Coordinates of C-alpha atoms and ligand atoms in Angstrom, one line a residue:
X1 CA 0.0 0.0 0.0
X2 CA 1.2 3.6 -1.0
X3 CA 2.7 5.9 2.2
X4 CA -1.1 8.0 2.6
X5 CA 1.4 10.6 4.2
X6 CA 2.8 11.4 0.7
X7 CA -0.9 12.7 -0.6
X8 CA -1.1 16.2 -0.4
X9 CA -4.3 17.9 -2.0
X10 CA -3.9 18.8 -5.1
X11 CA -5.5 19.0 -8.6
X12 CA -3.7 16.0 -9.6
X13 CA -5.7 14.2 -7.5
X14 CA -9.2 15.3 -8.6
X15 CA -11.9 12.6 -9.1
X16 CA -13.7 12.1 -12.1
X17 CA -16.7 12.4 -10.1
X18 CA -17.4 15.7 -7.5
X19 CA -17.1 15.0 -3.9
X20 CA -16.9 16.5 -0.4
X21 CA -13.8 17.6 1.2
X22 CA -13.7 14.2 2.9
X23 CA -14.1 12.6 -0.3
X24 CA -17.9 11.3 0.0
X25 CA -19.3 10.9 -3.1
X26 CA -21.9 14.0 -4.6
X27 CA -24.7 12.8 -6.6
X28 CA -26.6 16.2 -7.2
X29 CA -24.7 19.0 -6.9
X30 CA -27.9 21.1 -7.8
X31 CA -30.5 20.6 -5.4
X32 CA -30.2 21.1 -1.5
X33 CA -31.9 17.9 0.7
X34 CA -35.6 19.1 1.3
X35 CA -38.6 17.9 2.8
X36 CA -41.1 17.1 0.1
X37 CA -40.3 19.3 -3.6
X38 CA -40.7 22.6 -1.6
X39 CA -38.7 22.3 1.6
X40 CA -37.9 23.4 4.3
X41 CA -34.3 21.9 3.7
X42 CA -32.8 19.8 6.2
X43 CA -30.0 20.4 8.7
X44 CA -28.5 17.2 7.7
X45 CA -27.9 18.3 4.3
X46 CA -23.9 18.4 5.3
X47 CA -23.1 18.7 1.5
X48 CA -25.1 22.1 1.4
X49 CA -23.6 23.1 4.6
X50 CA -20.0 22.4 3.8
X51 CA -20.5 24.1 0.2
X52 CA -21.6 27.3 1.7
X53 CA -19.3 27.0 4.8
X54 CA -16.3 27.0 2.5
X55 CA -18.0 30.0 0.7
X56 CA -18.7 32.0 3.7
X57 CA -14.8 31.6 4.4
X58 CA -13.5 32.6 1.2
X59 CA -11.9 35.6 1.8
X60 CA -8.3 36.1 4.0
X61 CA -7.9 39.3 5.5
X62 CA -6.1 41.5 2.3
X63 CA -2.6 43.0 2.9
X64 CA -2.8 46.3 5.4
X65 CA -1.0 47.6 2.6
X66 CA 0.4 46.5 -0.9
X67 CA -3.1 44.4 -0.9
X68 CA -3.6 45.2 -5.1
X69 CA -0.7 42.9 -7.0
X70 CA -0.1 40.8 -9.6
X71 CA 3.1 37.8 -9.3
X72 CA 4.7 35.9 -12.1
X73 CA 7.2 33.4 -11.8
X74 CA 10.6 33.2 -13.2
X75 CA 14.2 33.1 -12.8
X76 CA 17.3 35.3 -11.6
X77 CA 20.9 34.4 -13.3
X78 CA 24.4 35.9 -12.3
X79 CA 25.8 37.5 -14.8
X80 CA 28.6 39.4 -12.7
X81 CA 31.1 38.0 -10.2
X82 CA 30.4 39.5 -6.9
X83 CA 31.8 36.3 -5.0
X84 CA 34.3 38.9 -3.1
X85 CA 31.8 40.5 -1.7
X86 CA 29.3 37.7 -0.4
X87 CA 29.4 34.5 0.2
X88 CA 25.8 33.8 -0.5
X89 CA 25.4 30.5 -2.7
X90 CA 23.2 32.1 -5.3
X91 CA 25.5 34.5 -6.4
X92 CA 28.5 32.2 -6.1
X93 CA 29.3 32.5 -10.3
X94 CA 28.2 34.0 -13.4
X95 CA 25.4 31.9 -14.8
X96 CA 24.2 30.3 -12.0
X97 CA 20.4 30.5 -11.9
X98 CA 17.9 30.7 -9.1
X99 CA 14.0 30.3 -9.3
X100 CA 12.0 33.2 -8.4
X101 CA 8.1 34.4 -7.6
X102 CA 8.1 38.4 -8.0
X103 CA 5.0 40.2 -6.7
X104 CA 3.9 43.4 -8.5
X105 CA 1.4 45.9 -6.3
X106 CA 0.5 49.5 -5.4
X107 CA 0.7 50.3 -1.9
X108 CA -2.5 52.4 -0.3
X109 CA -6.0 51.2 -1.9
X110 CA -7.8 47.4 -1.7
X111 CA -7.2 44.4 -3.5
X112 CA -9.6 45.5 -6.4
X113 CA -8.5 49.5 -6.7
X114 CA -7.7 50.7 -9.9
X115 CA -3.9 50.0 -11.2
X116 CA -3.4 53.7 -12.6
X117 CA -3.4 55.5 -9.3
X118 CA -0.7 57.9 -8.1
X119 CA 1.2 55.7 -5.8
X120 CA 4.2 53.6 -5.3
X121 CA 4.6 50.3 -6.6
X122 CA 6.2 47.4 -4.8
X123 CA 8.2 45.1 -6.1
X124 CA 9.3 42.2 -4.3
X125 CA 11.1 39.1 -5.3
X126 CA 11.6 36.2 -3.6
X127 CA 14.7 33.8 -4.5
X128 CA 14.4 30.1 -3.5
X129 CA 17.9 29.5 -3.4
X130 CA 19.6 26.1 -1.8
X131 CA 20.5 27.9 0.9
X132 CA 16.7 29.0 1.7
X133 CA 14.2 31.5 0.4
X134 CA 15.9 35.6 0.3
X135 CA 12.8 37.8 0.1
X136 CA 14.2 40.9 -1.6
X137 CA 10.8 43.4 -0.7
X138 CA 11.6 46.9 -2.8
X139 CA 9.6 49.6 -4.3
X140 CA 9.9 51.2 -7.9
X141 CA 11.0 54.4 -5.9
X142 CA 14.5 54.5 -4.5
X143 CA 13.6 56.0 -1.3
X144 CA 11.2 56.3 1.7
X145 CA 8.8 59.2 3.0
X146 CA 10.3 58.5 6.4
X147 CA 13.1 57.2 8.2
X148 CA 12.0 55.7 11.0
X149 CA 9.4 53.3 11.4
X150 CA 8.1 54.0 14.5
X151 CA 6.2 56.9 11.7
X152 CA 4.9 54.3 9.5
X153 CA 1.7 53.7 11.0
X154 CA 0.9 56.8 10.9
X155 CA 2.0 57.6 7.8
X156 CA 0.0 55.0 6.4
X157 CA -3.5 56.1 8.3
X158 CA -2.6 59.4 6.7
X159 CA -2.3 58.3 3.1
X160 CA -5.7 55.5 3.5
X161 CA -8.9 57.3 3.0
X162 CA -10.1 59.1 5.8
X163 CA -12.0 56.5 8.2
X164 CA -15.2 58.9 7.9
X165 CA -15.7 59.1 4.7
X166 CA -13.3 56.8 3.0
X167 CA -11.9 58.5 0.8
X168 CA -8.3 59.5 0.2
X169 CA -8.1 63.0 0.6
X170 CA -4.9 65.4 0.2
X171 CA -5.9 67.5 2.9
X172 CA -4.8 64.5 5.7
X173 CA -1.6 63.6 3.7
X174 CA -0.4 67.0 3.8
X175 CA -1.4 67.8 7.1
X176 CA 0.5 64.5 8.1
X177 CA 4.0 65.3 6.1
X178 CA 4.5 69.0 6.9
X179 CA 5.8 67.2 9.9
X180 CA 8.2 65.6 8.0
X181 CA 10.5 67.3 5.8
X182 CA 12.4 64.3 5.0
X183 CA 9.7 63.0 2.6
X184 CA 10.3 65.9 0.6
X185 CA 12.7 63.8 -1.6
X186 CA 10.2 60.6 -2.0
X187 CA 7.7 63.5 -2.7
X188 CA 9.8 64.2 -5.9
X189 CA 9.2 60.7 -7.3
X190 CA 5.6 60.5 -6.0
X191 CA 4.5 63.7 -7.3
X192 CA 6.7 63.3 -10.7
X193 CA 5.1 61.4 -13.7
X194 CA 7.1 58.0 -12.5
X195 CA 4.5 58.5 -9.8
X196 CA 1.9 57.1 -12.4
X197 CA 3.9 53.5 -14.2
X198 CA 2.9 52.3 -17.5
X199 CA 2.0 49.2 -16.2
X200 CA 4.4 46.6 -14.0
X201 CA 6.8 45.9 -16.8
X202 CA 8.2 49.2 -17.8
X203 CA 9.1 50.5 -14.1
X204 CA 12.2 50.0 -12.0
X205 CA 12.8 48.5 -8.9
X206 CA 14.7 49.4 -5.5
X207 CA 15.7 47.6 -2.5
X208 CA 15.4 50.8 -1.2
X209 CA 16.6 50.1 2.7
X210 CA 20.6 49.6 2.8
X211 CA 21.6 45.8 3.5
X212 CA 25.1 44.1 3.8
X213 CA 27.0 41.8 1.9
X214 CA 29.0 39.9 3.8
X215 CA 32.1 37.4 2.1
X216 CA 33.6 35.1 3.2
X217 CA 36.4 36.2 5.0
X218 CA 34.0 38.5 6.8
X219 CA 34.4 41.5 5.4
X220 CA 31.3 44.0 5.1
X221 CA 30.3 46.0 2.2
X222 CA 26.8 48.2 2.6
X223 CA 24.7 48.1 -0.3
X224 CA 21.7 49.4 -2.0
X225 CA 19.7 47.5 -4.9
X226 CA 18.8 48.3 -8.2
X227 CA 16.1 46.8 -10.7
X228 CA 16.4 48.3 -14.0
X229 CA 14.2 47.3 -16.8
X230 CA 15.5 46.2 -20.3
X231 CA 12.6 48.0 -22.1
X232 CA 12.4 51.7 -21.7
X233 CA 10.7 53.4 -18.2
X234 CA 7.3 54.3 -19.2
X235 CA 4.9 55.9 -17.2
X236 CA 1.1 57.4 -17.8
X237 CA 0.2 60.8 -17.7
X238 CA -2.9 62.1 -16.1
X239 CA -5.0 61.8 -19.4
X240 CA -3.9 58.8 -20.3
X241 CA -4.2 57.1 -16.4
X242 CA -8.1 58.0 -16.8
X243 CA -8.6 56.2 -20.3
X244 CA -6.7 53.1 -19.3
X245 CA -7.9 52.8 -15.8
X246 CA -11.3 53.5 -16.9
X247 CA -11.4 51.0 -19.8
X248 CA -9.7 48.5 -17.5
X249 CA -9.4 48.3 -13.2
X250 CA -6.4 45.6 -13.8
X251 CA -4.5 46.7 -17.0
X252 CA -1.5 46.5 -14.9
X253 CA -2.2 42.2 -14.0
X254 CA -3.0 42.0 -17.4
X255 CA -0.2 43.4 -19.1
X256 CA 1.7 41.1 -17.0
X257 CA -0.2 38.3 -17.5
X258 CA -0.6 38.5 -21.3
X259 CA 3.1 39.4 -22.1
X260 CA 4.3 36.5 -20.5
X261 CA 1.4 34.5 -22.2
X262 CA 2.6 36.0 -25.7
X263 CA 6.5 34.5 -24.7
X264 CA 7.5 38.7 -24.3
X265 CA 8.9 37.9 -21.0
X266 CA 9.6 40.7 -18.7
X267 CA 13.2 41.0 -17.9
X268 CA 15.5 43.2 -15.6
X269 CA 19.0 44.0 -14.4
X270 CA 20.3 43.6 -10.9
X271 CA 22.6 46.8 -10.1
X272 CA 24.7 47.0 -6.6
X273 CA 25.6 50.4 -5.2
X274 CA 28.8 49.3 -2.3
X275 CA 29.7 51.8 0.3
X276 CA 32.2 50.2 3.0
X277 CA 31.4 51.0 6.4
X278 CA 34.4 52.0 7.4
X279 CA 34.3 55.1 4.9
X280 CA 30.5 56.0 5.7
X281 CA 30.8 58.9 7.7
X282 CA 32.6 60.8 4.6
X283 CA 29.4 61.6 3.2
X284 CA 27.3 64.8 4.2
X285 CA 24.2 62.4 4.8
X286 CA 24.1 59.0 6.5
X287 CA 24.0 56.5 4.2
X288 CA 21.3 54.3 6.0
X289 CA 18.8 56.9 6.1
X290 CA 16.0 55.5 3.6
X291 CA 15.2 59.2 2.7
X292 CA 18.3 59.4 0.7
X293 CA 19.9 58.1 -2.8
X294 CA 23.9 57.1 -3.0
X295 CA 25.2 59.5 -5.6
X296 CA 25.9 57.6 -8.7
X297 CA 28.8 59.8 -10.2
X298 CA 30.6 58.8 -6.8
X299 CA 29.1 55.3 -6.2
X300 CA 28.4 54.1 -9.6
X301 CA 25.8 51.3 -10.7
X302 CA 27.7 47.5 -10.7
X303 CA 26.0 44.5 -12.7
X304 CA 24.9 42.0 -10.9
X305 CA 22.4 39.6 -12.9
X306 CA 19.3 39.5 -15.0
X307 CA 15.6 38.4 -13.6
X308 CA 13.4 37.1 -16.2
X309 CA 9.9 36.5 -15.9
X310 CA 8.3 33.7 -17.7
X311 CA 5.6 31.6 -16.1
X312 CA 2.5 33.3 -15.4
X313 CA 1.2 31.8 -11.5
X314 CA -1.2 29.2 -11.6
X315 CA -3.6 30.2 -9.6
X316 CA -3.9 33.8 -7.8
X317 CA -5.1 33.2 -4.5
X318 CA -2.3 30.1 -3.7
X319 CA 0.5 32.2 -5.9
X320 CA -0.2 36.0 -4.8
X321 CA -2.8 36.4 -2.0
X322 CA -1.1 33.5 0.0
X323 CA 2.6 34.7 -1.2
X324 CA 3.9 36.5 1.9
X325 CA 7.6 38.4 1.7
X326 CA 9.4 39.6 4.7
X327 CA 12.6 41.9 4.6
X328 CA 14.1 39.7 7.6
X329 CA 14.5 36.1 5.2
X330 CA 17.8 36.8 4.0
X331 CA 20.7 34.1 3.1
X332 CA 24.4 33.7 4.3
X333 CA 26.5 36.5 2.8
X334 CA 23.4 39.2 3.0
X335 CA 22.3 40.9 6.2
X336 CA 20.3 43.6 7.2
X337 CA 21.6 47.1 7.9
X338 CA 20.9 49.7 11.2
X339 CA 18.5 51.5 8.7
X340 CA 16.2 51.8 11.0
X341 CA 13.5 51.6 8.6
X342 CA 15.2 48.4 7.8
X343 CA 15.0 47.2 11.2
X344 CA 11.3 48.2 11.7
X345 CA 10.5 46.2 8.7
X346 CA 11.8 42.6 9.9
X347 CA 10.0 42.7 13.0
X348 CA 6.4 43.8 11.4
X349 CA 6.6 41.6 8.1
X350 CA 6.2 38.4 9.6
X351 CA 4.5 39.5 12.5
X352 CA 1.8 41.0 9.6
X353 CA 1.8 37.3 8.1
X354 CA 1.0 35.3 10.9
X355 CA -1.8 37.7 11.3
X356 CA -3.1 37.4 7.9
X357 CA -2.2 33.7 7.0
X358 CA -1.8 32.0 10.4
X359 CA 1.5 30.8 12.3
X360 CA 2.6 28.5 9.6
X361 CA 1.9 30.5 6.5
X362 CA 5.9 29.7 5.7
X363 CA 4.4 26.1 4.9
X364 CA 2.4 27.6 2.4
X365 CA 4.3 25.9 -0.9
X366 CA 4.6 29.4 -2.5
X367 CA 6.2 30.6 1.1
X368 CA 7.5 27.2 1.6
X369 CA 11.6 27.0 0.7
X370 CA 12.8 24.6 -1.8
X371 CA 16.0 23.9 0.1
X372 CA 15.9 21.0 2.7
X373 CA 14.8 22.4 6.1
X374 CA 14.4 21.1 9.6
X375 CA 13.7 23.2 13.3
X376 CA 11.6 21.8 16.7
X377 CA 9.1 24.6 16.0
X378 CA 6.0 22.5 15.9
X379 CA 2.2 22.2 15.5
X380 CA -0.2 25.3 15.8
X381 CA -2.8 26.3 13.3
X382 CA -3.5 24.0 9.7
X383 CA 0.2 22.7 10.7
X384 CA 0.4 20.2 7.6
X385 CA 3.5 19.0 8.2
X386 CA 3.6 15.0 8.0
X387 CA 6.4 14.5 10.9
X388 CA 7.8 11.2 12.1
X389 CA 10.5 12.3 14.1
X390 CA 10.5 11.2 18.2
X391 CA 13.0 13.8 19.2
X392 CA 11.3 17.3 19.0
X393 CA 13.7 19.1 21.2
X394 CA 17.7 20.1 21.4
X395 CA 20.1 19.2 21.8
X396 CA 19.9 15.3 22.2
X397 CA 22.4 12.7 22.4
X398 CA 19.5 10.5 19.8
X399 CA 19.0 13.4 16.8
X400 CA 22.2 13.4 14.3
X401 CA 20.6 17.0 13.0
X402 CA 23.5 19.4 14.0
X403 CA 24.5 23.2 14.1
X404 CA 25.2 24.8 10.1
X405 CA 28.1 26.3 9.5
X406 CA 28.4 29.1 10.9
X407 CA 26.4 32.3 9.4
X408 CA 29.1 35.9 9.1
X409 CA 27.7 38.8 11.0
X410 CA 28.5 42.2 10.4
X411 CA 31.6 42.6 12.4
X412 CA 30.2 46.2 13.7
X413 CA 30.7 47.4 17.9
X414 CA 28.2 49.3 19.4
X415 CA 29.0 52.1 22.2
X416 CA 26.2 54.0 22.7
X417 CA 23.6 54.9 25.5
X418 CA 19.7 54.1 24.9
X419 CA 17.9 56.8 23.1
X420 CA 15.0 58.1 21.3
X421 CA 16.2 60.4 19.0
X422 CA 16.7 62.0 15.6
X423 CA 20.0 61.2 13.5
X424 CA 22.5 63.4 12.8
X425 CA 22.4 64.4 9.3
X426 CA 19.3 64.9 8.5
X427 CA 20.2 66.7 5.3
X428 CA 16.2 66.9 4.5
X429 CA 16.3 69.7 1.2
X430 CA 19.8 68.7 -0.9
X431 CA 18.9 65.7 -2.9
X432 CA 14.8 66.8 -3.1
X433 CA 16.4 70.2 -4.6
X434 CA 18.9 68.5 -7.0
X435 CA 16.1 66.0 -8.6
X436 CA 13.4 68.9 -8.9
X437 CA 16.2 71.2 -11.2
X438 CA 17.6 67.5 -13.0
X439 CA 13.6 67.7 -14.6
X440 CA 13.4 69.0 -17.6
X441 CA 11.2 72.7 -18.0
X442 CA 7.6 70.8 -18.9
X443 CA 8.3 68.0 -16.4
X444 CA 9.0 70.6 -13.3
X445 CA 5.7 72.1 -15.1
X446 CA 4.1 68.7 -14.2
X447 CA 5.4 68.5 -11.1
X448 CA 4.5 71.9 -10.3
X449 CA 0.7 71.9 -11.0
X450 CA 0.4 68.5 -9.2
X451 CA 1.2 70.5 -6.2
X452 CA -0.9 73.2 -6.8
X453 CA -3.9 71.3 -7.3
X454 CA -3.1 69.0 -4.0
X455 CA -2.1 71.8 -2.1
X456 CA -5.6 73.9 -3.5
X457 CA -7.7 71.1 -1.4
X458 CA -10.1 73.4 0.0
X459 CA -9.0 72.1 3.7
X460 CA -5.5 72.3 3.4
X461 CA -4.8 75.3 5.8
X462 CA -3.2 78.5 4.9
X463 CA -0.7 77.7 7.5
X464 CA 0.0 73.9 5.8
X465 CA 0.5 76.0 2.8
X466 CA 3.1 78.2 4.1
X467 CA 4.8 75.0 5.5
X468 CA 5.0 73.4 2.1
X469 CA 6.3 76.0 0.6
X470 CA 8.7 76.9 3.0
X471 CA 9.8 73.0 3.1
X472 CA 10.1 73.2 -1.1
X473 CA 11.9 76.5 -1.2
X474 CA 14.7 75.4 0.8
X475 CA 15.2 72.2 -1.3
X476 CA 14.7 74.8 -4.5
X477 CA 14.1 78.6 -4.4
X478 CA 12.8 78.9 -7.4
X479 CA 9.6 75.8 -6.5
X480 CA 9.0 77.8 -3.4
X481 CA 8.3 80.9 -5.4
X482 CA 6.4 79.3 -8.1
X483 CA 4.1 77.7 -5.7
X484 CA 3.9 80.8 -3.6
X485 CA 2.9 82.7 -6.6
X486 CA 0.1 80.5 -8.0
X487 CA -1.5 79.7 -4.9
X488 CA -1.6 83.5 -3.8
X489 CA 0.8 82.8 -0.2
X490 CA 2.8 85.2 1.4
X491 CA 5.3 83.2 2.9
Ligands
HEM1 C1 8.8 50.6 8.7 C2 8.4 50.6 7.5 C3 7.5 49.6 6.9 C4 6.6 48.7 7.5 C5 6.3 48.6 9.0 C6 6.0 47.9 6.5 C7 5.0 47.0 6.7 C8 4.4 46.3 5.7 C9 3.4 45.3 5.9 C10 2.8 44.9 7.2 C11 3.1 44.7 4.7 C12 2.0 43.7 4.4 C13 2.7 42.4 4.4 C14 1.7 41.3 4.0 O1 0.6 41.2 4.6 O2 2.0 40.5 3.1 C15 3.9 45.4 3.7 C16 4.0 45.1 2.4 C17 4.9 45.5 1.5 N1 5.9 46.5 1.8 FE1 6.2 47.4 3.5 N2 6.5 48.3 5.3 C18 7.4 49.3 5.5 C19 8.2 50.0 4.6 C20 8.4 49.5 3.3 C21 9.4 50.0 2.4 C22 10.5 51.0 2.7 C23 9.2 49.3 1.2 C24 10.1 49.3 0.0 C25 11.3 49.0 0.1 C26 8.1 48.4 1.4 C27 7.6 47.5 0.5 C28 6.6 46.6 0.6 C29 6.1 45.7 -0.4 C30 6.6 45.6 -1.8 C31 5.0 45.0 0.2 C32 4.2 44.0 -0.5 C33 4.8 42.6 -0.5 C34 3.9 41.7 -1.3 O3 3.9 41.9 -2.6 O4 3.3 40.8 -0.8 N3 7.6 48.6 2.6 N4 4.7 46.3 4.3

């Protein structure tokens, strides 16, 4: 007799013939167990009961963010050596080749919103390597509206329509950030025209927060990621976002979906920026401050690899609502950063996940690694795990499974008191300034009415006003003024 263990549910197990969950046979799937023709129906009808019990339960809670995406699966290839700067097995060589599941989304509205919406888009990949999964969780901006995450809750109620009426309105998002001058420079991509992508293909990506890369000798290099797409960036002005989201809520999922159908697989480049720590105080911000880009002219792009989607999922439910990233699931040879952004992130992912999916969403084949794996943690919620093993606890003298080898750490000291505090170089204005005058004359036009009309929200005080412009004119004189002038503000 066949191990019953190995059976996992599946369409390749389907029955000619419909059934229960428990496999009883279904004669009439079309008529619910009544007394007499007309009814009432019967409590015993189990087969009714279980069909609309399943129904009722359909829905898992959607993302508290990011809940509107589309995945595709693929591959990433090395086409660079970066072997002296990590150990980590996937990048070992050029040409060694890692599957991947990427997840396209927008950040603020539900899982059905419209894909044309002026927001960020995320863009996270995760790499089931044979040393475990490495969830690389970026955005097509390449930095943050704030630095530390203790702000992002907020931050987020601020940008979600308001709880009265529903509706996202400028009035609380500007209120909210003229608190925080150091969104000014994400404000420059939001409030641009890459603020509005094409569609999921032609955008680029960002691991935004700073990691490490660790090699093997131990040596730490910071470093900042870069998607760049092998098509052209394309984005959709505010004409255009209104025909195309109005003829179609998901263009975005179905460009995806159809190129890869058509064999036009989307493809991208992996860039690295490096900075080594022990040079990082040169710069006149802190590098691990999420509200700030690494200059390229001093820190240029380096190739990495290629990521090339081309497998459309399956199914969407078990391929991108179950799919669950999480900043902290990094390999050997890559570890986090003291972005503190950073750091918020790998506490709340997971945390987020066992919420929305239950303790052992990483059993979840899409979450599931493809390496071997083994740990005591045990049981708890639709654990369906098949174990054997008699020895569920360590160490013991009866369990061969031993230690890895051991995993480089970032060979930083800390001397520092406890604080709650603000970091040094803020540096809030610089790089906001220098993007705004890199625009050519009818993009800063763009850019200009954006925040004319957002800042003309009837409830957006004269005293927000002021504070916006003041915030702009210091990152550009010349915005400050323009604003000042066409919205009537003394400052
Ligand atoms: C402290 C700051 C942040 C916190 C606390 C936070 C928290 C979260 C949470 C709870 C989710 C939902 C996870 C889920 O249910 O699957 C999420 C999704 C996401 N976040 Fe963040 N986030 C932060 C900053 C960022 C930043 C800086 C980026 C870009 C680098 C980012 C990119 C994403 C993406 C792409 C997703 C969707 C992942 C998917 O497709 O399933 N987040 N975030």
């Amino acid at each position: 007799m066949a191990d019953l263990s190995k059976y996992r549910p599946s369409s390749s197990y389907n029955s000619p013939y419909w059934t229960t969950n428990s496999g009883a046979p279904v004669w009439n799937n079309n008529n619910s167990l009544t007394v007499g023709q007309r009814g009432p129906i019967l409590l015993e009808d189990y087969q009714l009961v279980e069909k609309l019990a399943n129904f009722d339960r359909e829905r898992i809670p959607e993302r508290v963010v990011h809940a509107r995406g589309a995945s595709a699966k693929g591959f990433f290839e090395v086409t660079h050596d970066i072997s002296h700067l990590t150990s980590a097995d996937f990048l070992r060589a050029p040409g060694e080749q890692t599957p991947v599941i990427v997840r396209f989304s927008t950040v603020i509205h539900e899982r059905g919103s419209p894909e044309t919406l002026r927001d960020p888009r995320g863009f996270a990949v995760k790499f089931y390597t044979r040393e475990g999964n490495f969830d690389l969780v970026g955005n097509n901006f390449p930095v943050f509206f704030v630095r530390d995450g203790m702000k992002f809750p907020d931050m987020v109620h601020a940008l979600k329509p308001n709880p009265k009426s529903h509706i996202q309105e400028d009035w609380r998002i500007l209120d909210f950030f003229s608190h925080h001058p150091e969104s000014l420079h994400m404000f420059t991509f939001l409030f641009d025209d890459v603020g509005v992508p094409q569609d999921y293909r032609h955008m680029e990506g960002f691991g935004v927060n700073t990691y490490t890369l660790i090699n093997k000798e131990g040596k730490a290099h910071y470093v900042k990621f870069h998607w760049k797409p092998t098509v052209e960036v394309k984005n959709l002005l505010e004409d255009e976002a209104i025909k195309v989201g109005g003829a179609n809520h998901s263009h975005a999922t179905q460009d995806l979906f159809d190129s890869i159908g058509a064999g036009t697989f989307p493809e991208w480049k992996l860039f690295i920026q490096i900075i080594d720590p022990d040079h990082e105080d040169k710069f006149d911000f802190d590098p691990l401050d999420v509200t700030k880009t690494w200059p390229e002219d001093i820190l240029p792009l380096q190739p990495v690899g290629r990521l090339v989607l081309n497998k459309n999922i399956d199914n969407f439910f078990a391929e991108n609502e179950q799919l669950a990233f999480c900043p902290a699931i990094v390999v050997p040879g890559i570890y986090y950063s003291d972005d503190k952004l950073l750091q918020t992130r790998i506490f709340s992912y997971a945390d987020s996940q066992r919420h929305r999916l239950g303790p052992n969403y990483l059993q979840l084949p899409v979450n599931a690694p493809k390496s071997a794996h083994h740990n005591n943690h045990h049981e708890g919620f639709m654990n369906f795990m098949h174990r054997d093993e008699e020895i569920n606890y360590f160490p013991s003298r009866y369990d061969p499974v031993r230690h890895a080898e051991p995993v480089p750490l970032p060979p930083t000291y800390f001397n520092a008191k406890r604080d709650r505090t603000i970091i040094e170089k803020e540096n809030n204005f610089q790089q906001p300034g220098e993007r705004y005058r890199s625009f050519a004359p009818e993009r800063q036009e763009r850019f200009i009415k954006r925040w004319v009309a957002a800042l003309s929200d009837p409830r957006v005080t004269d005293e927000i006003r002021s504070i916006w412009i003041t915030n702009w004119s210091q990152a550009d004189k010349s915005l400050g003024q323009e604003l000042a002038s066409r919205l009537n503000i003394k400052v």
